[in-house]
XYZ file of C-alpha atoms in Angstrom:
693
model
C 6.087 23.622 -34.327
C 3.482 26.137 -33.099
C 1.766 25.952 -29.881
C -1.421 23.616 -30.312
C -3.967 23.689 -27.198
C -7.128 21.455 -26.533
C -9.696 22.229 -23.791
C -12.357 19.914 -22.562
C -14.463 20.037 -19.111
C -13.709 17.364 -17.168
C -15.611 17.204 -13.851
C -15.763 20.476 -11.908
C -12.035 21.521 -13.291
C -11.058 22.334 -16.482
C -8.404 19.932 -18.967
C -5.896 21.604 -20.926
C -3.628 19.526 -23.509
C -0.800 21.566 -25.105
C 1.695 20.363 -27.571
C 4.453 22.029 -29.486
C 6.056 24.672 -26.808
C 8.169 22.517 -24.360
C 10.411 19.642 -25.140
C 9.986 19.365 -28.925
C 12.824 17.076 -29.468
C 10.679 14.474 -28.006
C 6.949 13.886 -28.174
C 5.473 15.586 -25.293
C 2.318 17.271 -23.827
C 1.092 19.507 -20.998
C -1.395 18.094 -18.942
C -3.330 21.050 -16.645
C -5.922 20.788 -14.459
C -6.395 23.567 -11.608
C -3.323 24.371 -10.838
C -1.598 20.470 -11.362
C 0.356 20.448 -14.231
C 2.051 17.112 -15.871
C 4.894 17.371 -18.618
C 4.891 13.538 -20.074
C 7.648 13.117 -23.069
C 7.767 9.849 -25.198
C 10.696 8.802 -26.992
C 11.578 5.400 -28.987
C 14.665 3.705 -30.412
C 14.953 3.575 -33.879
C 16.264 0.187 -34.659
C 15.939 -3.336 -31.943
C 18.223 -4.207 -30.265
C 19.580 -7.918 -31.425
C 18.128 -10.715 -30.174
C 15.210 -8.638 -28.463
C 11.554 -11.102 -27.839
C 10.027 -8.732 -26.079
C 8.390 -4.851 -25.733
C 10.663 -3.050 -23.707
C 8.323 -0.261 -22.343
C 9.600 1.960 -19.317
C 7.040 4.563 -17.860
C 9.439 6.592 -15.196
C 6.853 8.957 -12.692
C 8.638 11.888 -11.334
C 7.381 13.987 -8.614
C 9.789 17.166 -8.403
C 8.832 18.703 -4.514
C 9.489 21.899 -6.214
C 6.183 21.546 -7.821
C 4.185 22.001 -4.421
C 6.503 24.655 -2.952
C 8.427 22.391 -1.020
C 12.421 21.607 -0.546
C 13.068 17.891 -0.399
C 13.709 15.942 3.212
C 17.070 14.480 3.615
C 20.794 15.393 3.876
C 21.575 16.189 -0.165
C 18.097 18.119 -0.483
C 17.689 16.694 -3.674
C 15.014 14.220 -5.184
C 16.796 10.859 -5.129
C 15.136 7.319 -5.428
C 10.947 7.601 -6.207
C 8.240 7.380 -3.993
C 6.525 4.513 -3.303
C 2.918 6.788 -5.087
C 5.521 7.522 -8.224
C 6.572 3.774 -8.655
C 2.688 2.970 -8.488
C 1.749 5.638 -10.726
C 4.237 4.406 -12.757
C 3.151 0.775 -12.867
C -0.711 2.315 -13.187
C 0.559 4.057 -16.595
C 1.924 0.789 -17.540
C -0.820 -1.353 -17.302
C -2.847 1.572 -19.336
C -0.157 1.731 -22.163
C 1.081 -1.623 -22.380
C -1.695 -3.550 -23.981
C -2.239 -1.260 -27.286
C 0.868 -2.029 -28.766
C 1.153 -4.523 -31.052
C 2.802 -8.154 -30.886
C 5.886 -8.186 -31.828
C 6.930 -5.076 -32.102
C 10.635 -4.526 -29.767
C 11.568 -1.084 -30.094
C 12.345 0.698 -26.829
C 9.754 3.302 -25.636
C 10.161 5.361 -23.130
C 7.643 7.605 -21.192
C 8.555 10.120 -18.416
C 5.712 12.181 -16.713
C 7.201 14.582 -14.782
C 4.757 16.541 -12.192
C 5.750 20.473 -12.393
C 2.829 22.027 -10.223
C 0.934 20.111 -7.832
C -1.994 21.921 -5.935
C -3.730 20.563 -3.224
C -7.067 19.121 -4.957
C -5.945 17.367 -7.952
C -3.971 14.347 -7.343
C -1.530 14.527 -10.384
C -1.434 10.035 -11.441
C -4.513 10.984 -13.385
C -3.134 13.882 -15.187
C 0.090 11.364 -15.633
C -2.075 8.834 -17.626
C -3.829 11.005 -19.951
C -0.341 12.709 -20.939
C 1.590 9.444 -21.671
C -1.937 8.573 -23.658
C -1.505 11.985 -25.625
C 2.157 11.826 -25.973
C 2.136 8.051 -27.865
C -0.858 9.382 -30.138
C 1.448 12.211 -31.227
C 4.521 10.025 -31.345
C 2.907 7.594 -34.259
C 4.038 4.505 -32.871
C 1.739 1.426 -33.555
C -0.312 2.403 -30.464
C -3.838 1.176 -30.406
C -5.025 4.237 -28.444
C -5.801 6.963 -27.382
C -6.406 5.904 -23.868
C -8.820 8.283 -21.421
C -8.612 7.793 -17.835
C -10.447 8.823 -14.746
C -10.949 8.989 -10.867
C -14.473 7.748 -9.508
C -15.521 8.536 -5.512
C -18.644 7.514 -4.367
C -20.818 9.079 -1.177
C -23.995 9.376 -0.373
C -25.053 7.219 -3.144
C -23.610 9.318 -5.900
C -20.823 8.927 -7.911
C -18.178 12.008 -7.495
C -16.046 12.341 -11.318
C -12.266 13.682 -9.943
C -12.738 13.947 -6.510
C -10.164 16.226 -4.620
C -8.107 14.497 -2.014
C -10.641 15.725 0.541
C -12.894 14.297 -1.299
C -11.216 11.056 -1.621
C -10.765 10.480 2.018
C -14.102 11.054 2.550
C -15.076 9.156 0.079
C -16.438 5.280 0.393
C -14.754 4.515 -3.114
C -11.254 5.340 -4.791
C -11.017 4.141 -7.999
C -9.402 4.817 -11.033
C -10.339 3.224 -14.432
C -8.657 3.495 -18.018
C -9.880 2.546 -21.319
C -10.145 3.394 -25.256
C -13.405 4.794 -26.814
C -15.409 1.073 -26.568
C -13.429 -0.933 -23.866
C -12.049 -0.945 -20.202
C -8.519 -1.588 -19.526
C -7.289 -1.139 -16.627
C -9.238 -0.585 -13.276
C -7.629 0.134 -9.934
C -9.860 0.706 -6.307
C -10.277 0.506 -2.853
C -13.889 0.658 -1.818
C -15.735 0.440 1.834
C -17.057 -2.822 1.334
C -19.583 -1.621 -1.771
C -21.396 -4.279 -3.406
C -20.269 -5.741 -6.993
C -22.910 -3.828 -8.575
C -21.894 -0.056 -7.525
C -18.136 -0.897 -8.297
C -19.407 -2.380 -11.757
C -21.840 0.926 -11.759
C -18.482 3.268 -11.176
C -15.905 1.421 -13.809
C -18.838 2.289 -16.313
C -19.084 5.888 -14.994
C -15.985 6.487 -15.192
C -15.364 5.135 -18.683
C -18.094 7.363 -20.249
C -16.949 10.159 -18.438
C -13.364 9.835 -19.964
C -15.082 9.742 -23.599
C -14.329 13.644 -23.899
C -10.827 13.609 -23.040
C -10.143 10.880 -25.526
C -11.645 13.085 -28.033
C -9.654 16.071 -27.390
C -6.137 13.890 -27.509
C -7.941 12.623 -31.364
C -8.087 16.304 -31.996
C -5.047 17.324 -30.651
C -3.236 14.624 -32.755
C -4.959 15.716 -35.801
C -3.962 19.713 -35.845
C -0.426 18.509 -34.640
C -0.168 16.234 -38.014
C 1.363 12.726 -36.934
C 3.460 10.740 -39.044
C 3.487 7.214 -38.387
C 6.476 5.243 -37.404
C 8.002 3.004 -40.441
C 6.868 -0.241 -38.715
C 5.198 -3.276 -40.490
C 4.618 -6.618 -38.273
C 6.924 -9.141 -38.732
C 5.672 -12.236 -41.734
C 4.648 -15.183 -40.702
C 6.870 -18.289 -41.837
C 4.022 -20.655 -42.139
C 6.316 -23.579 -43.032
C 8.286 -22.938 -39.605
C 5.121 -22.697 -37.679
C 4.092 -25.996 -39.219
C 7.398 -27.706 -38.165
C 6.952 -26.368 -34.597
C 3.654 -27.623 -34.423
C 4.465 -31.308 -35.727
C 7.298 -31.394 -33.062
C 5.480 -29.642 -29.940
C 1.810 -29.994 -30.046
C 1.066 -33.678 -28.699
C 4.318 -33.441 -25.948
C 2.428 -29.957 -24.605
C -1.163 -31.373 -24.761
C 0.438 -34.465 -22.013
C 2.642 -31.815 -20.425
C -0.689 -29.744 -19.626
C -2.723 -32.710 -18.435
C -0.068 -32.385 -15.276
C -1.586 -31.118 -12.164
C 1.895 -30.755 -10.579
C 3.466 -27.004 -11.456
C 7.005 -28.386 -11.331
C 6.556 -31.588 -12.820
C 4.613 -29.404 -15.459
C 7.183 -27.119 -16.399
C 9.683 -29.691 -16.611
C 8.023 -31.394 -19.082
C 7.642 -27.906 -21.227
C 11.073 -27.438 -20.808
C 11.940 -30.998 -22.653
C 9.195 -29.797 -25.381
C 10.930 -26.627 -25.833
C 14.186 -28.293 -26.189
C 13.084 -30.633 -28.763
C 11.859 -27.706 -30.931
C 15.620 -25.884 -30.484
C 17.161 -27.130 -33.393
C 14.422 -25.253 -35.860
C 16.162 -22.200 -34.795
C 19.051 -23.123 -36.958
C 22.376 -24.103 -36.893
C 23.482 -20.387 -34.908
C 20.156 -19.888 -33.332
C 19.473 -17.310 -35.595
C 15.596 -18.036 -35.346
C 14.989 -18.931 -31.733
C 12.856 -15.775 -31.269
C 10.854 -16.893 -33.873
C 10.437 -20.544 -32.566
C 10.066 -19.473 -29.025
C 7.085 -17.037 -30.381
C 5.524 -19.813 -32.514
C 5.971 -22.052 -29.755
C 4.375 -19.828 -27.380
C 1.106 -19.804 -29.635
C 1.144 -23.541 -29.529
C 1.270 -23.330 -25.779
C -1.390 -21.005 -25.433
C -3.918 -22.593 -28.420
C -4.023 -25.796 -26.323
C -5.141 -24.063 -22.617
C -7.340 -21.514 -24.062
C -8.804 -24.056 -26.676
C -9.533 -26.836 -23.857
C -11.338 -23.852 -21.501
C -13.451 -22.611 -24.562
C -14.630 -26.025 -24.745
C -15.646 -26.575 -21.153
C -12.762 -29.293 -20.403
C -10.946 -29.671 -17.309
C -8.543 -26.615 -16.521
C -4.569 -27.604 -15.704
C -5.915 -28.712 -12.740
C -8.442 -30.730 -13.211
C -10.829 -28.277 -11.901
C -13.507 -26.450 -13.635
C -14.090 -22.732 -13.938
C -15.566 -21.773 -10.811
C -13.845 -24.464 -8.696
C -11.184 -22.780 -5.992
C -7.428 -24.637 -5.363
C -7.957 -26.243 -1.953
C -7.230 -23.903 1.357
C -5.268 -24.967 4.675
C -4.467 -22.963 7.308
C -2.997 -22.319 10.988
C -2.899 -19.393 12.826
C -0.384 -18.453 15.814
C 2.548 -20.436 13.754
C 5.110 -18.152 14.887
C 5.410 -17.965 18.869
C 7.259 -14.911 19.567
C 5.291 -12.418 16.995
C 2.014 -10.629 18.022
C 0.032 -12.377 15.095
C 0.693 -14.998 12.055
C -1.058 -16.940 9.658
C 0.303 -20.004 7.463
C -2.445 -19.709 4.386
C -2.076 -22.232 1.418
C -4.129 -22.586 -1.607
C -3.182 -25.257 -4.359
C 0.609 -24.233 -4.662
C 0.253 -20.432 -3.746
C 1.666 -20.236 0.028
C 2.252 -16.870 2.763
C 3.261 -16.738 6.378
C 1.776 -13.572 6.972
C 2.510 -11.745 10.283
C 1.446 -8.735 12.028
C 3.258 -6.453 14.490
C 1.618 -3.932 16.779
C 3.538 -0.540 17.668
C 2.936 2.873 19.026
C 2.249 6.176 17.386
C 5.908 6.288 16.872
C 6.209 3.455 15.001
C 4.046 5.068 12.397
C 5.917 5.673 8.837
C 6.476 9.398 7.894
C 5.510 9.842 4.356
C 7.116 13.014 2.583
C 5.045 13.478 0.030
C 3.949 16.348 -2.799
C 0.854 16.832 -0.898
C 2.430 17.297 2.445
C 4.132 15.209 4.915
C 1.993 12.956 7.465
C 2.471 9.313 9.446
C 0.853 6.211 8.252
C -0.086 4.123 11.032
C -0.797 1.326 8.490
C 1.685 -0.615 6.863
C 1.697 -3.480 4.468
C 5.250 -5.184 3.474
C 4.667 -7.888 0.389
C 8.231 -9.776 -0.008
C 8.628 -12.086 -3.116
C 11.732 -14.029 -2.698
C 13.232 -16.144 -5.847
C 12.613 -19.678 -3.917
C 9.181 -18.998 -3.955
C 9.125 -19.980 -7.548
C 11.745 -22.781 -7.069
C 14.266 -20.383 -8.866
C 18.090 -18.717 -8.200
C 17.710 -15.071 -8.365
C 19.340 -11.778 -6.466
C 18.008 -10.751 -3.274
C 18.341 -6.812 -3.018
C 16.144 -4.042 -3.241
C 12.357 -3.790 -3.448
C 10.968 -4.195 -6.381
C 8.362 -2.652 -8.451
C 6.023 -5.611 -8.278
C 6.446 -6.333 -5.075
C 5.966 -2.626 -3.760
C 2.546 -3.072 -5.709
C 1.292 -6.454 -4.906
C 1.891 -4.928 -1.110
C -0.251 -1.920 -2.105
C -3.321 -3.697 -3.716
C -3.071 -6.198 -0.472
C -2.960 -3.361 1.896
C -6.368 -1.509 0.329
C -8.276 -4.789 0.549
C -8.001 -4.547 4.548
C -7.843 -1.008 5.386
C -11.720 -0.758 5.247
C -11.936 -2.679 8.045
C -9.230 -1.539 10.557
C -10.761 -0.155 13.638
C -10.871 3.271 14.325
C -7.400 4.929 15.855
C -9.810 6.271 18.750
C -10.872 2.798 19.645
C -7.342 0.925 18.972
C -4.465 3.584 19.374
C -2.291 1.019 17.737
C 0.193 1.068 14.844
C -0.221 -1.747 12.387
C 2.547 -3.144 10.201
C 1.918 -6.573 8.117
C 4.243 -8.991 6.450
C 3.634 -10.902 3.783
C 6.392 -13.620 3.142
C 5.432 -15.448 0.105
C 6.734 -19.297 0.391
C 5.281 -20.643 -2.689
C 3.872 -19.131 -5.854
C 1.710 -20.392 -8.768
C -0.822 -17.518 -9.024
C -2.608 -14.811 -7.070
C -0.115 -14.917 -4.119
C -1.405 -11.452 -3.866
C -4.618 -12.630 -3.126
C -3.187 -14.976 -0.350
C -1.601 -11.857 1.524
C -5.183 -10.648 1.361
C -6.379 -13.995 3.304
C -3.418 -14.094 5.328
C -3.446 -10.649 6.821
C -7.000 -10.780 7.270
C -6.291 -13.743 9.319
C -3.103 -12.217 11.157
C -4.767 -9.220 12.166
C -7.532 -11.351 13.844
C -4.652 -13.950 15.871
C -3.511 -10.387 16.950
C -6.781 -9.418 18.350
C -6.839 -6.219 16.567
C -10.480 -5.871 16.480
C -11.418 -5.604 12.269
C -14.584 -5.095 11.256
C -15.297 -8.630 8.786
C -12.928 -10.943 7.821
C -11.325 -10.046 4.136
C -10.749 -12.237 1.321
C -9.343 -12.139 -1.876
C -9.626 -14.469 -5.107
C -7.953 -13.857 -8.348
C -9.833 -14.185 -11.911
C -9.190 -15.246 -15.187
C -10.000 -14.721 -18.453
C -10.539 -16.924 -21.894
C -11.630 -15.362 -24.993
C -12.245 -16.029 -28.916
C -14.595 -14.058 -30.527
C -17.801 -14.214 -29.153
C -16.455 -16.538 -26.694
C -15.745 -16.146 -23.265
C -14.692 -18.144 -20.156
C -14.126 -16.522 -16.932
C -12.145 -18.841 -14.425
C -11.963 -18.476 -10.516
C -8.463 -18.721 -8.853
C -6.403 -19.000 -11.913
C -3.090 -20.654 -11.705
C 0.489 -18.858 -13.074
C -0.088 -20.664 -16.514
C -3.446 -18.960 -16.730
C -2.162 -15.586 -15.907
C 0.407 -15.789 -18.348
C -1.813 -17.616 -21.261
C -5.156 -15.668 -20.334
C -6.428 -12.324 -21.202
C -6.928 -10.860 -17.938
C -5.926 -11.133 -14.265
C -8.870 -9.480 -12.423
C -7.967 -9.295 -8.653
C -11.047 -8.757 -6.455
C -10.972 -8.536 -2.175
C -13.803 -8.278 0.279
C -15.867 -9.197 3.212
C -19.139 -11.286 3.053
C -20.680 -7.199 2.907
C -19.297 -6.404 0.155
C -16.022 -5.499 -2.166
C -12.775 -3.269 -0.225
C -10.278 -3.745 -3.342
C -10.545 -4.305 -7.300
C -7.697 -4.550 -9.533
C -7.860 -5.817 -13.195
C -4.989 -5.777 -15.863
C -6.186 -6.937 -19.661
C -4.076 -8.369 -21.937
C -6.403 -7.501 -25.110
C -7.912 -4.312 -26.502
C -10.524 -4.203 -23.464
C -13.418 -5.890 -22.107
C -16.727 -5.098 -21.974
C -19.303 -4.556 -18.785
C -20.932 -7.630 -19.370
C -17.715 -9.580 -19.098
C -16.952 -7.644 -16.328
C -20.302 -8.283 -14.690
C -20.175 -12.175 -15.216
C -16.264 -12.001 -13.425
C -17.604 -9.681 -10.447
C -20.290 -12.041 -9.707
C -18.038 -15.495 -9.966
C -15.552 -13.895 -7.756
C -17.708 -12.753 -5.143
C -18.807 -17.005 -5.081
C -15.445 -17.856 -4.517
C -14.900 -15.066 -2.027
C -17.485 -16.597 0.256
C -16.307 -19.983 -0.553
C -12.916 -18.651 1.294
C -14.083 -16.726 3.780
C -15.900 -20.042 4.885
C -12.718 -21.510 5.052
C -10.639 -19.294 7.436
C -13.843 -19.007 9.080
C -12.945 -22.861 10.118
C -9.799 -21.879 11.283
C -10.443 -18.798 13.326
C -13.452 -16.652 13.087
C -13.178 -13.651 15.126
C -10.153 -11.554 16.310
C -8.926 -13.389 19.355
C -9.577 -11.481 22.912
C -6.275 -11.798 24.493
C -3.460 -9.773 22.212
C 0.397 -11.729 21.977
C 2.040 -11.539 26.004
C 4.977 -9.710 23.638
C 2.295 -7.344 22.268
C 2.760 -3.649 23.547
C -0.632 -2.448 25.925
C -1.201 0.895 25.305
C -3.495 2.959 27.845
C -5.228 6.479 26.521
C -6.188 9.147 28.893
C -7.063 12.595 28.138
C -5.502 15.762 30.208
C -5.669 19.137 30.152
C -3.393 20.926 27.420
C -2.618 23.188 29.428
C -1.096 20.330 31.436
C 1.044 19.160 28.866
C 4.026 20.977 29.300
C 4.372 19.966 33.202
C 4.072 16.223 31.652
C 7.065 16.968 29.323
C 9.477 18.743 31.769
C 12.217 21.105 30.832
C 13.928 19.905 28.111
C 11.714 16.563 28.555
C 13.010 16.038 31.593
C 9.873 14.683 33.044
C 8.550 12.857 30.562
C 12.146 11.198 30.332
C 12.134 10.447 33.861
C 8.996 8.742 33.838
C 10.136 6.334 30.716
C 13.403 5.400 32.530
C 11.513 4.349 35.965
C 8.541 2.274 34.532
C 10.044 1.661 30.756
C 6.884 2.782 29.076
C 7.275 4.667 26.454
C 4.604 8.022 26.128
C 2.995 9.719 23.340
C 0.968 13.093 23.749
C -1.534 14.914 21.112
C -1.841 18.748 21.082
C -5.638 18.064 22.452
C -4.047 16.815 25.423
C -4.646 12.577 24.334
C -2.304 10.447 25.977
C -1.064 6.572 24.780
C 1.313 5.154 27.099
C 2.657 1.869 25.663
C 4.502 -0.913 27.550
C 4.388 -4.808 27.491
C 4.118 -5.020 31.490
C 0.403 -3.789 31.968
C 1.560 -2.727 35.436
C 4.616 -0.389 34.297
C 1.791 0.999 32.052
C -0.622 1.688 35.033
C 2.279 3.173 36.835
C 3.211 5.591 34.193
C -0.459 6.764 33.833
C -0.359 7.044 37.875
C 2.443 9.222 37.768
C 0.969 11.489 35.040
C -2.082 11.664 36.975
C 0.143 12.951 39.857
C 1.556 15.417 37.868
C -1.713 17.095 36.338
C -3.591 16.701 39.216
C -3.565 20.128 41.409
C -1.631 20.092 44.519
C -3.760 21.336 47.388
C -2.744 22.724 50.635
C -2.785 19.676 53.207
C -1.920 17.071 50.987
C 0.627 14.656 52.065
C 3.381 13.186 49.706
C 6.116 10.705 49.718
C 8.728 12.883 48.018
C 12.873 12.797 47.219
C 15.026 15.420 48.699
C 16.504 16.943 44.958
C 19.284 19.213 46.600
C 20.135 21.222 49.355
C 20.580 24.817 50.390
C 21.783 26.225 53.601
C 18.438 27.937 53.909
C 16.521 23.997 53.319
C 15.768 21.539 50.985
C 14.110 21.107 47.547
C 11.947 18.022 47.602
C 10.407 16.176 44.132
C 6.908 15.445 45.220
C 5.899 14.728 41.218
C 8.107 14.552 38.327
C 9.127 17.798 37.384
C 7.149 19.498 40.741
C 9.443 20.504 43.389
C 8.411 22.273 47.084
C 10.952 24.166 49.528
C 11.275 22.469 52.786
C 12.554 25.264 55.131
C 15.197 24.485 57.459
C 12.665 25.882 59.913
C 10.002 23.054 58.650
C 12.282 20.182 58.882
C 12.024 19.253 62.546
C 10.632 20.297 65.677
C 13.905 20.804 67.435
C 16.405 23.082 66.212
C 17.889 22.378 62.721
C 21.725 23.730 62.834
C 22.800 22.437 59.221
C 19.879 20.485 56.871
C 22.728 17.939 55.767
C 22.542 17.041 59.687
C 18.743 15.594 58.859
C 18.860 15.396 55.136
C 20.899 13.937 52.359
C 20.149 14.719 48.610
C 17.928 10.846 47.877
C 16.815 10.446 50.624
C 12.927 9.679 50.828
C 10.914 11.803 53.243
C 6.978 12.460 53.648
C 6.152 15.995 53.655
C 2.506 17.858 54.032
C 1.667 20.636 51.758
C 2.054 23.952 53.764
C 1.476 26.528 51.170
C 0.753 26.957 47.126
C 1.419 30.897 45.746
C 0.297 32.763 43.387
C 3.629 31.938 41.420
C 3.092 27.951 41.923
C 5.984 27.785 44.517
C 5.367 24.967 46.952
C 6.239 25.065 50.714
C 6.393 21.938 52.058
C 7.152 20.799 56.120
C 8.073 17.580 57.838
C 7.175 19.408 61.207
C 3.460 19.397 60.738
C 3.108 15.669 60.229
C 4.883 15.167 63.656
C 2.851 17.575 65.015
C -0.282 15.549 63.824
C 1.019 12.383 65.087
C 1.359 13.745 68.603
């Protein structure tokens, strides 16, 4: 196959798509923008595994350190488990591609985007999405794409297409949008409390900007000559469908009138057992029956909503479930909150730490420290099930990152509040929108810990039911409404504006009209939740927990840093051992002293002030005898600062041996007689005795 190349201007960069040269045993596309290059390969199984009843799409985004001219850290010096960024990018690509495969297609499909070159301007995640879309289009699979993708920034009232890392850091918005030529499929964003109108305009701006990329993919596929995959949709068995409906429809109607989740699930399970006999003696048609059973479920739940009937739990489309809140529930933590909304519940905990508690991130764009962590845990008991407890799952990483984005915009500046922050959300019950419960609980836990956040943050998950020209937007969706609906649209923000947004679609896309309606309804729900949160805790507590570290900040001249650290770190270790405080020093001379006991922190600060202050002739110090010599003694008057107390300056009387008057460890008062040009200090005890006389 010959090399085929397509180019398109995409923001300030030229986007290049190539196929036909590399990885020719798969369907592959090399995407380049700037000096960032991502090779995406797609493979698919020819057959379907026996009993397969779901679409096994896997996306594995691979980062290679050589791409940025770096050698991996760690003992083995080899890339091992994927980074959080790689996992999140895999999820991003999956969420954009999965809705475009037809129902009933169960062949295994694998998408592997690999970062081969990475510059300091272009994030490879957008290139991975575009490459996946192009490779899937070339494959001939029943993929109803292609999909385009774009990153959108916002600064000084203007949108930025595909901003650089630096521009993103300075932007009020970091939004990724994916879609087809006609509709938006997926949105992921964080924002600095922007109004809904700006968020909607950003999505539309990104969708419009990606259209040339979609055209380039179509042109690439046309020149490559795509061979359609030999697949036909499974034929419906109308007789079986009628039989399933006859057995299941009425009892399912009754089951979906039960508000309680566990009772409802039990009732649905009983109905499922009633139709099990239709699968045949050996269960050979079990998948078919299950698919038809799910169709009956969807028709019942969706039909009620579109006909303006009450939802499963009796609510209207705009109503939020009852909320109860308690703060300060865990006495030894720095801040905690128990947030319950309907049958979704989270215990969220905030812990304050020092600079050295920050997480070290080894990323393609370089190594850095992250001073804000949010970890989300979803144990199987929260949905009343058994399951394995082990490594963090991709879903937990994704939900945690969404909640982190929602809260990051309201955190205080490091200069004003120099703490490392860790939030942990333990989901103890789940029936829809546990990530948004984490946002609400996280905001409350931060305030309970005394973190001076700018404004409280709340989150809400919106759903969508569509049927032809009709649609209904649902506020605060249940798990069943998420499963049986067409959209999961999570919106988090303050009373001032949106801080995070995530949208996943199960249909072939939605219009700007639907997005606008969802954003407006989400704001209404968010304001209601913020009001309920304010009843429990309206502002950050003025006093931090007795168990939280106190951080004192001071500045010293950078030339004095070595004096505070001391040779081999002996001075700073001595301060820590004596006071129990931990000390961090920046290159600019900023010193942070952390201790649970404020008095210990003040003592450490006083010691540092003495070390960094200039020793003047005539000053009197209380020092400790460090070592004895034949000609005198060296006395430590400040940590790391020794002076010579000559034998002639010990006493007015003649001293034959230094050990007759002094021993190592003695505490003595001395006066500074001289500090020479080399910084050597000459001390005297005799001078103090003479002054006393």
